[in-house]
Coordinates of C-alpha atoms in Angstrom, one line a residue:
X306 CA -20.1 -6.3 -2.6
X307 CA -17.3 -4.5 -3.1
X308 CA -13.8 -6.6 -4.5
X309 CA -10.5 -6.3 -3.2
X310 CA -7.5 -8.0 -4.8
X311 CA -7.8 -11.1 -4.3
X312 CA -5.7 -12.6 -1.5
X313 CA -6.3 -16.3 -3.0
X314 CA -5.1 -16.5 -6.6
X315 CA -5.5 -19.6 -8.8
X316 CA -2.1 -20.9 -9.1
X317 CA -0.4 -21.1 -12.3
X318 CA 2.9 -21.2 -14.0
X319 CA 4.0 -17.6 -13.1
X320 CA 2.2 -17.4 -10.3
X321 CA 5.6 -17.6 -8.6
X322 CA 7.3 -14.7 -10.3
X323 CA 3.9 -12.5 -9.8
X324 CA 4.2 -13.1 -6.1
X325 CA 8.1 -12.3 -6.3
X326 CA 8.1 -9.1 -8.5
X327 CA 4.8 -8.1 -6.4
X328 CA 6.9 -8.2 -3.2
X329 CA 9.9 -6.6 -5.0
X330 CA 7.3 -3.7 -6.0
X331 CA 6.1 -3.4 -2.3
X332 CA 9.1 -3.5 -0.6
X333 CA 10.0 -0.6 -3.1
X334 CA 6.9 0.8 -1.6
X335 CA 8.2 0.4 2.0
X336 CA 12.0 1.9 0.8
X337 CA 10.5 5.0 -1.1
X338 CA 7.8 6.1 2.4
X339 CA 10.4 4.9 5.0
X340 CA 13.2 7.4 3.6
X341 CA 10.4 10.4 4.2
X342 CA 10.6 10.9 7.7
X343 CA 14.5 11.6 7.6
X344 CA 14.1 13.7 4.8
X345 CA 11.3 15.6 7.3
X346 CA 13.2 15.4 10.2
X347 CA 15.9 17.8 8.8
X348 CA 12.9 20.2 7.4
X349 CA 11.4 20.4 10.9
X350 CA 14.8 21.3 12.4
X351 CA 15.2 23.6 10.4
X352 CA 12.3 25.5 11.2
X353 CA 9.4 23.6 9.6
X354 CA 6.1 22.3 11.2
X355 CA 5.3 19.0 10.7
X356 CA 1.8 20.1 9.2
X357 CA 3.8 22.3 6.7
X358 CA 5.9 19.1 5.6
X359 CA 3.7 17.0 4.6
X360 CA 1.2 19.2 3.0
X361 CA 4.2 20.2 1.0
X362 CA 5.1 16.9 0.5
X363 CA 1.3 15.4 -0.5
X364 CA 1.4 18.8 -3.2
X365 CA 4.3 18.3 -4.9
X366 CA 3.2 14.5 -5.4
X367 CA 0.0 15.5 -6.8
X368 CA 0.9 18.2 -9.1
X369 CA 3.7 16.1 -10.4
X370 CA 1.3 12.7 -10.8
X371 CA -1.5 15.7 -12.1
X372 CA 0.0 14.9 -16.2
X373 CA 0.2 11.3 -16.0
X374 CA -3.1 10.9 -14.5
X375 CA -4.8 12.9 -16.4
X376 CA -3.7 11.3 -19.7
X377 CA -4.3 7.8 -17.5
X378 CA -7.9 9.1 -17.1
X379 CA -8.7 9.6 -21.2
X380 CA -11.6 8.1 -21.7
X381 CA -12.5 7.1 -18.2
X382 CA -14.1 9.9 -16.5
X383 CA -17.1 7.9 -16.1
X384 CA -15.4 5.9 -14.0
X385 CA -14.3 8.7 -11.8
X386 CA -18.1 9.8 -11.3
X387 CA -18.9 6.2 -10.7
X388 CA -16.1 5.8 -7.9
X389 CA -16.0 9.6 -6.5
X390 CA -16.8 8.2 -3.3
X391 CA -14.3 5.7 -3.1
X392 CA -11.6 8.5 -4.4
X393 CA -12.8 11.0 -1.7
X394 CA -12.2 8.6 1.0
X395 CA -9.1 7.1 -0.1
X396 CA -8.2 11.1 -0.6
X397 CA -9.5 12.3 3.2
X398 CA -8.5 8.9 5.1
X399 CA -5.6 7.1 3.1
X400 CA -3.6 10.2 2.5
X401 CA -4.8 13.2 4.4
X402 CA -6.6 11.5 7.3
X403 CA -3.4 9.7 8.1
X404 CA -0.9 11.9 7.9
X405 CA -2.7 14.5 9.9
X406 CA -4.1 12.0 13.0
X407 CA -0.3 10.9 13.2
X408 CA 1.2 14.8 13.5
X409 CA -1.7 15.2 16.3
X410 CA -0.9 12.0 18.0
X411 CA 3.1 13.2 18.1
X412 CA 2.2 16.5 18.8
X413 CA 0.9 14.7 22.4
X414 CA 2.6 11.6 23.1
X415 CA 5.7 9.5 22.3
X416 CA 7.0 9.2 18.5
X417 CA 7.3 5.6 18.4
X418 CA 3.8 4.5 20.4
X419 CA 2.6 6.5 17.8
X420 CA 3.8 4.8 14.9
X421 CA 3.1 1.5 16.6
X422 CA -0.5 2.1 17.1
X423 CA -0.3 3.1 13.4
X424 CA 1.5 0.3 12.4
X425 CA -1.0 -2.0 13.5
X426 CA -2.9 -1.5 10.6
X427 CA -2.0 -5.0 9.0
X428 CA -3.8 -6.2 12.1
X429 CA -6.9 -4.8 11.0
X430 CA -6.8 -5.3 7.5
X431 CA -6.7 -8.8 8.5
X432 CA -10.2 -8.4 10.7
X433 CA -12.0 -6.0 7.8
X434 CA -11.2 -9.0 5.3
X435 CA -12.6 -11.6 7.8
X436 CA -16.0 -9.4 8.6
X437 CA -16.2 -8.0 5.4
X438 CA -15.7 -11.2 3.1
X439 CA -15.4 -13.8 5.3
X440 CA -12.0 -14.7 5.2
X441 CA -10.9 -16.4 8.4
X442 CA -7.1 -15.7 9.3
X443 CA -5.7 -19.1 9.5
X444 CA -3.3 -19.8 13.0
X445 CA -0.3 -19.3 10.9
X446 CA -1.2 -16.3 9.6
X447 CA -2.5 -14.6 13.2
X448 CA 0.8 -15.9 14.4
X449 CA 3.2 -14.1 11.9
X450 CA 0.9 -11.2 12.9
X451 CA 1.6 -12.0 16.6
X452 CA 5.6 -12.3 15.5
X453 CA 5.7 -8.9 13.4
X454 CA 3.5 -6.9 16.0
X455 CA 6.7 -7.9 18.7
X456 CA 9.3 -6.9 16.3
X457 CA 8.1 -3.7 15.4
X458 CA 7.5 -3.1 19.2
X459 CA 11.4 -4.3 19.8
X460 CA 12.3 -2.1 16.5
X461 CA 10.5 1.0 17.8
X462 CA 12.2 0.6 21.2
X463 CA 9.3 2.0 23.5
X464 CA 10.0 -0.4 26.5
X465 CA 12.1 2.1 28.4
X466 CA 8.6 3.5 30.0
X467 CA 7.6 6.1 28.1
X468 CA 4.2 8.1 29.4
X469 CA 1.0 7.3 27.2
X470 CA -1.6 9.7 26.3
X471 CA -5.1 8.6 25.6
X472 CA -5.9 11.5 23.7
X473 CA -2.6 10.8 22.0
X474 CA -3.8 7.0 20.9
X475 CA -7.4 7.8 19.7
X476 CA -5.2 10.5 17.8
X477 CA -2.8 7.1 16.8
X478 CA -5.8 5.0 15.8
X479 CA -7.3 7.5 13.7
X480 CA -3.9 6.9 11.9
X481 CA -4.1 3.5 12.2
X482 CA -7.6 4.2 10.0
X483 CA -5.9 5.6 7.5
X484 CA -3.4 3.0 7.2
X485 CA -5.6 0.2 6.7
X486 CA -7.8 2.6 4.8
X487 CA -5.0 2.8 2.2
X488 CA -4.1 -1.1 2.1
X489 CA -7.9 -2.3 1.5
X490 CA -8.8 0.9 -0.7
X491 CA -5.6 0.5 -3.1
X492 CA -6.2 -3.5 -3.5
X493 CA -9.5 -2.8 -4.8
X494 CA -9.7 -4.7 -7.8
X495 CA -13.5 -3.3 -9.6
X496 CA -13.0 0.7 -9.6
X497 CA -11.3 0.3 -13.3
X498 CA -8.7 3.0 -12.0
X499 CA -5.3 2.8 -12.8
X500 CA -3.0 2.4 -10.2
X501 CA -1.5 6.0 -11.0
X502 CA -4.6 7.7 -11.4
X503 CA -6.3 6.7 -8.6
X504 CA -2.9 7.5 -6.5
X505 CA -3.2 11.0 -8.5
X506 CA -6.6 11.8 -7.5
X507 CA -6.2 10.8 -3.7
X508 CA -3.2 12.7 -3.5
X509 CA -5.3 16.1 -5.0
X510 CA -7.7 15.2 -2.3
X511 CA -5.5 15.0 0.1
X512 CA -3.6 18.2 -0.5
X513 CA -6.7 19.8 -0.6
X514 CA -7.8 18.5 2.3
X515 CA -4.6 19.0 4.5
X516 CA -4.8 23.0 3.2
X517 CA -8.0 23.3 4.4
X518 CA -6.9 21.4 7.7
X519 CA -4.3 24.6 8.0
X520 CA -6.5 27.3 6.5
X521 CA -9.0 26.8 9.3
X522 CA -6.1 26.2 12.2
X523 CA -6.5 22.3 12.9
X524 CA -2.9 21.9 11.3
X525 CA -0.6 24.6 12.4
X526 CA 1.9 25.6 9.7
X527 CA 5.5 27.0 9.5
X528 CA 8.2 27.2 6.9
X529 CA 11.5 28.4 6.2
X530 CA 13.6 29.0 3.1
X531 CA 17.2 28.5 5.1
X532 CA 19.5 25.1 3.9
X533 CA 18.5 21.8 5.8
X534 CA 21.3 20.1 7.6
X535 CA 22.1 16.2 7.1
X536 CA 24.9 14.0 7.9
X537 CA 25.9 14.0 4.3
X538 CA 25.6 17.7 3.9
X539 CA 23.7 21.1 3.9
X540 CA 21.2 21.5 1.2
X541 CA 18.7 24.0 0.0
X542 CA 15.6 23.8 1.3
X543 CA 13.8 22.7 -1.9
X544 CA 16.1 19.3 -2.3
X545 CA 14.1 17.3 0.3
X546 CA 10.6 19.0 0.0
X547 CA 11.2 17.2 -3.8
X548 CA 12.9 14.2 -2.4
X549 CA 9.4 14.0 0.3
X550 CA 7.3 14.7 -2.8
X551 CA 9.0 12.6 -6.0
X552 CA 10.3 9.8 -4.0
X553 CA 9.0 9.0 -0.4
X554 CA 5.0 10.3 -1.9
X555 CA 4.7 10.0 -5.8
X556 CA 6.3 7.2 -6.6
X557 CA 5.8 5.3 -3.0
X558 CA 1.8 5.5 -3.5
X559 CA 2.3 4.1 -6.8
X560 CA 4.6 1.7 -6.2
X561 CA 2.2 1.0 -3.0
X562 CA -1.2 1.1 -5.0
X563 CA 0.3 -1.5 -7.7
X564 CA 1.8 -4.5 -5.0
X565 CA -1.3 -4.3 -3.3
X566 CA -2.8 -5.2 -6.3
X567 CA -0.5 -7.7 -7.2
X568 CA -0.3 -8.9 -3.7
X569 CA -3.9 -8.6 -2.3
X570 CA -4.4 -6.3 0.9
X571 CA -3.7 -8.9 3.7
X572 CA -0.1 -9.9 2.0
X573 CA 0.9 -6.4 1.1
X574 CA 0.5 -4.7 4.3
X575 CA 2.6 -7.1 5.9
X576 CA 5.6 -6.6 3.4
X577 CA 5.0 -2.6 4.1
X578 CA 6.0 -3.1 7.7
X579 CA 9.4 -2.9 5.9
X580 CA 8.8 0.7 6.0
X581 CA 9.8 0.7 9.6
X582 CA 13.0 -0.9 8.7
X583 CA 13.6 1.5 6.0
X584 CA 12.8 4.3 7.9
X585 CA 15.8 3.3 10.1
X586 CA 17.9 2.5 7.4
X587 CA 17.8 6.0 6.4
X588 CA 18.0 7.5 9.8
X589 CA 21.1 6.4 9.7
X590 CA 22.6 7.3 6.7
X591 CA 21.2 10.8 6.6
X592 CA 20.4 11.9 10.4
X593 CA 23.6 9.4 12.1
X594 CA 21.0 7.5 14.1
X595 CA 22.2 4.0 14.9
X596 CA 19.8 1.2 15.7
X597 CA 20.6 -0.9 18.9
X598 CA 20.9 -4.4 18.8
X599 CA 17.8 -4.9 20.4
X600 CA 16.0 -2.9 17.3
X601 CA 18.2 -5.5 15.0
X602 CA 16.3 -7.8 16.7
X603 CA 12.8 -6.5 16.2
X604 CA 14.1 -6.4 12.3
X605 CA 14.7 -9.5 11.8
X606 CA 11.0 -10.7 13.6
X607 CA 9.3 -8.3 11.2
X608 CA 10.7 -10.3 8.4
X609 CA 9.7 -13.9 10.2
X610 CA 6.4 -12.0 10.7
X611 CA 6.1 -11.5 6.9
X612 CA 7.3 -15.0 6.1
X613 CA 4.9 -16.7 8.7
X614 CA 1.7 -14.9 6.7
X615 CA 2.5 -15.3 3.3
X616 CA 3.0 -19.7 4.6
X617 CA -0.6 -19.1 6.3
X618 CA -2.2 -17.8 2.8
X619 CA -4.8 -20.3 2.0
X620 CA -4.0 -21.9 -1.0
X621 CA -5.9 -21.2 -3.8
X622 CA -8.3 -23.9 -5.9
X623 CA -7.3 -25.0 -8.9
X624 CA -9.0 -23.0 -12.5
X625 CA -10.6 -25.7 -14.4
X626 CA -11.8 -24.5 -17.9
X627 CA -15.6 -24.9 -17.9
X628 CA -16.9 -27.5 -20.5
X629 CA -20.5 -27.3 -21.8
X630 CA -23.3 -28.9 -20.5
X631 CA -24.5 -30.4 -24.0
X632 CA -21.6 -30.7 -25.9
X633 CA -22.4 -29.6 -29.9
X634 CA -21.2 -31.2 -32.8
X635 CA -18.7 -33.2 -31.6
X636 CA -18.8 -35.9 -33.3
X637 CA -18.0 -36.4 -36.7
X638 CA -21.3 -36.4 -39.4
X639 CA -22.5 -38.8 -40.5
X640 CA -22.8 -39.9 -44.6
X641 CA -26.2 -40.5 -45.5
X642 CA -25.3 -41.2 -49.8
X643 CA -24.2 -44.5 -50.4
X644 CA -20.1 -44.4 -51.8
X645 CA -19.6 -44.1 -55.2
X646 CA -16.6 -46.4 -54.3
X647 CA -17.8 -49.7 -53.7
X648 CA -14.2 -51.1 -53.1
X649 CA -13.7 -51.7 -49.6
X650 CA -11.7 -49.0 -47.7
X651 CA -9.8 -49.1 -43.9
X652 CA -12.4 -47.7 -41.1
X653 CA -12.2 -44.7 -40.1
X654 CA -11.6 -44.3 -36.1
X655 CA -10.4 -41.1 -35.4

């Protein structure tokens, strides 16, 4: 059976801190993907399609992870060959798979019942781990799932009656795939891939896959070399095909890849609904969209949501060191020769 990071660590004296600096990591995670879809907004305005974007984005990630993985990867190619599998899928479904469902799903329906359906991911991550290994959400934990799932629908603000297509949400939960694809596949903990490499090689995948996707005319593509428009300022059109591909893709997935290892898959895709938050964060700083207080709101029960699951996590048994069976020469040997000595000496106890 396969091993994901383990969600139930033995606790020890740093246990804290690794918990701590793994949800600092992952909520870097969430900050460096949220800030991508501002950065695409302004692309697609100015005359970009979304399929164009991202493969772009997904590229430049790859080919600027290529170096690093490579010299990650001395000596370990064996271990690529062993895992290829593993690395195509993460590739096709974690990267490519999800990126591409969620342009067809907007494409047809509603932007935010889009990235809600996506977005419950966690949800499933939760149900793989409980028919996959067997462990059973405790009530806390499916509550702060219960809490998180109503904030991100109060954050996403889709109660104003927007029209659903069904086409449009199989499109959605072939996203959602992808998502949870990404949180089990990156916690992972028996591949022997580095975190960088194996975010190297599922990035190559995916690029490759998402030009294939537009060579054949599944993803329609459309560029433009004219300056992208933000609040802050006009800007060549290479700054935030970079920004998409350094920050919000290269470093996110490795950032991602390495919490989830730190944090096991349950814990970590919780923390990443952050990227929601982000993703408004920098909606407003670059595009002047304001939240409304009822999205302020639906922040603030994501967090609770978070909170609630990490104070459902089972606790972990205590590590004892194992002690042999037949203990061997533990006691101290015996003199069989008579002592030279003969004066009497204090006994020896210890």
């Amino acid at each position: 059976m396969s091993t994901v990071a383990s969600d139930m660590r033995a606790p020890s004296a740093r246990q804290g801190s690794g918990i701590g600096a793994g949800v600092l990591v992952a909520l870097g995670a969430a900050f460096s993907f949220g800030m991508s879809g501002p950065w695409a907004r302004g692309l697609i305005d100015a005359g970009w399609s979304p399929g164009a974007a991202v493969t772009a984005r997904i590229w430049t990630a790859a080919l600027v992870l290529l170096v690093p993985t490579l010299i990650a990867l001395r000596g370990r190619w064996r271990v690529v060959r062993r895992g290829a599998g593993m690395i195509a899928a993460y590739g096709l479904l974690a990267v490519a798979g999800a990126q591409l469902f969620y342009f067809q799903a907007v494409a047809v329906m509603d932007v935010g019942i889009a990235l809600l359906v996506e977005y419950t991911a966690p949800i499933a991550v939760i149900g793989w781990l409980w028919a996959r290994r067997g462990e059973r959400p405790s009530k806390r934990s499916m509550l702060g799932a219960v809490i998180a799932f109503a904030g991100l629908v109060l954050m996403l603000d889709i109660l104003t009656g927007a029209t659903v297509s069904g086409v449009g949400i199989l499109w959605a939960l072939g996203a959602m795939v992808g998502a949870a694809t990404y949180f089990v596949l990156s916690g992972r903990g028996d591949t022997g891939l580095p975190p960088i490499a194996l975010a190297g090689l599922g990035l190559l995948v995916g690029a490759a896959g998402l030009t294939i996707a537009g060579a054949v005319g599944i993803l329609p593509m459309a560029w433009s070399t004219h300056d992208v428009a933000y609040r802050f300022g006009t800007v060549p059109w290479f700054v935030p095909v970079l920004a998409i591909g350094l920050l919000a893709t290269a470093l996110a997935y490795v950032l991602g890849i390495t919490s989830t290892r730190m944090l096991g898959s349950r814990l970590s895709s919780f923390v990443a609904l952050a990227e929601v938050g982000a993703a408004l964060l920098f909606g407003w700083i670059m595009l002047g969209q304001l939240p409304d207080p009822l999205q302020a709101v639906g922040g603030v029960l994501v967090l609770a949501g978070v909170i609630v699951v990490k104070l459902g996590e089972p606790a972990a048994a205590a590590f004892v060191e194992p002690v042999p069976e037949h203990p061997i020469d533990t006691e101290p040997p015996i003199d069989t020769e008579p002592p030279i000595d003969t004066e009497p000496t204090a006994s020896h106890t210890g």
